Protein backbone atom coordinates (compact mmCIF):
# COMPACT_ATOMS: atom_id res chain seq x y z
CA PHE A 1 -0.06 0.11 0.06
CA GLY A 2 2.98 2.32 0.39
CA LEU A 3 1.76 4.07 3.57
CA ARG A 4 4.05 6.56 5.36
CA VAL A 5 4.47 6.17 9.03
CA GLN A 6 2.82 9.65 9.57
CA THR A 7 -0.33 8.59 7.59
CA VAL A 8 -0.99 5.51 9.71
CA PRO A 9 -2.72 7.30 12.53
CA LEU A 10 -4.97 9.28 10.24
CA LEU A 11 -6.11 5.94 8.40
CA VAL A 12 -6.71 4.11 11.63
CA GLU A 13 -9.01 7.18 12.75
CA SER A 14 -10.67 7.24 9.33
CA LEU A 15 -11.40 3.40 9.44
CA ASP A 16 -12.63 3.79 13.08
CA ARG A 17 -15.06 6.72 11.62
CA LEU A 18 -16.17 4.51 8.81
CA ARG A 19 -16.73 1.47 11.12
CA ALA A 20 -19.02 3.68 13.48
CA VAL A 21 -21.03 4.52 10.32
CA ASP A 22 -21.14 1.06 8.74
CA PRO A 23 -19.05 -1.87 10.13
CA ARG A 24 -19.43 -3.97 6.90
CA LEU A 25 -17.88 -1.15 4.71
CA ALA A 26 -14.99 -1.06 6.99
CA ASP A 27 -14.52 -4.76 6.93
CA VAL A 28 -14.72 -5.02 3.13
CA PHE A 29 -12.19 -2.13 2.81
CA SER A 30 -9.76 -3.67 5.08
CA LEU A 31 -10.16 -7.28 3.73
CA ARG A 32 -9.40 -5.93 0.17
CA ALA A 33 -6.91 -3.38 0.85
CA PHE A 34 -4.83 -4.71 3.56
CA ALA A 35 -5.35 -8.56 3.33
CA GLY A 36 -5.60 -8.46 -0.49
CA LEU A 37 -8.72 -10.79 -0.61
CA SER A 38 -10.66 -10.72 -3.99
CA PHE A 39 -14.30 -9.51 -3.97
CA GLU A 40 -15.34 -12.96 -4.32
CA ASP A 41 -13.54 -14.34 -1.24
CA ILE A 42 -14.73 -11.41 0.78
CA GLY A 43 -18.32 -11.99 -0.33
CA ASP A 44 -18.05 -15.66 0.75
CA LEU A 45 -16.57 -14.54 4.16
CA LEU A 46 -19.19 -12.21 4.79
CA GLN A 47 -22.02 -14.04 3.14
CA VAL A 48 -22.94 -11.40 0.61
CA SER A 49 -22.59 -11.40 -3.18
CA ARG A 50 -19.42 -10.27 -5.08
CA SER A 51 -21.16 -7.30 -6.54
CA THR A 52 -22.16 -6.18 -3.09
CA THR A 53 -18.61 -6.42 -1.78
CA GLN A 54 -17.37 -4.46 -4.78
CA ARG A 55 -20.18 -1.75 -4.17
CA ASP A 56 -19.14 -1.73 -0.55
CA PHE A 57 -15.44 -1.30 -1.24
CA ASP A 58 -16.30 1.69 -3.70
CA THR A 59 -18.61 3.33 -1.16
CA ALA A 60 -16.07 2.88 1.61
CA ARG A 61 -13.20 4.23 -0.62
CA ALA A 62 -15.34 7.24 -1.47
CA TYR A 63 -16.21 7.79 2.18
CA LEU A 64 -12.48 7.77 3.30
CA LEU A 65 -11.50 9.97 0.52
CA SER A 66 -14.31 12.52 1.39
CA LEU A 67 -12.85 12.77 5.04
CA HIS A 68 -9.67 14.15 3.71
CA GLY A 69 -10.36 15.21 0.25
């Protein structure tokens, strides 16, 4: 992911804010961005469709970007 040390606290805070709004969005984002799971694998894990996980990831990404955009 190429994170710099100084951005880690900001990312943690942002993910915490996202989790407060929608825990599944935070889970999907974390599983995709940090664990590298496919949308299909995330869907299987969370018992939702692949398209739902992709939509959740896009929504989570947009939310996170809006916090600091």
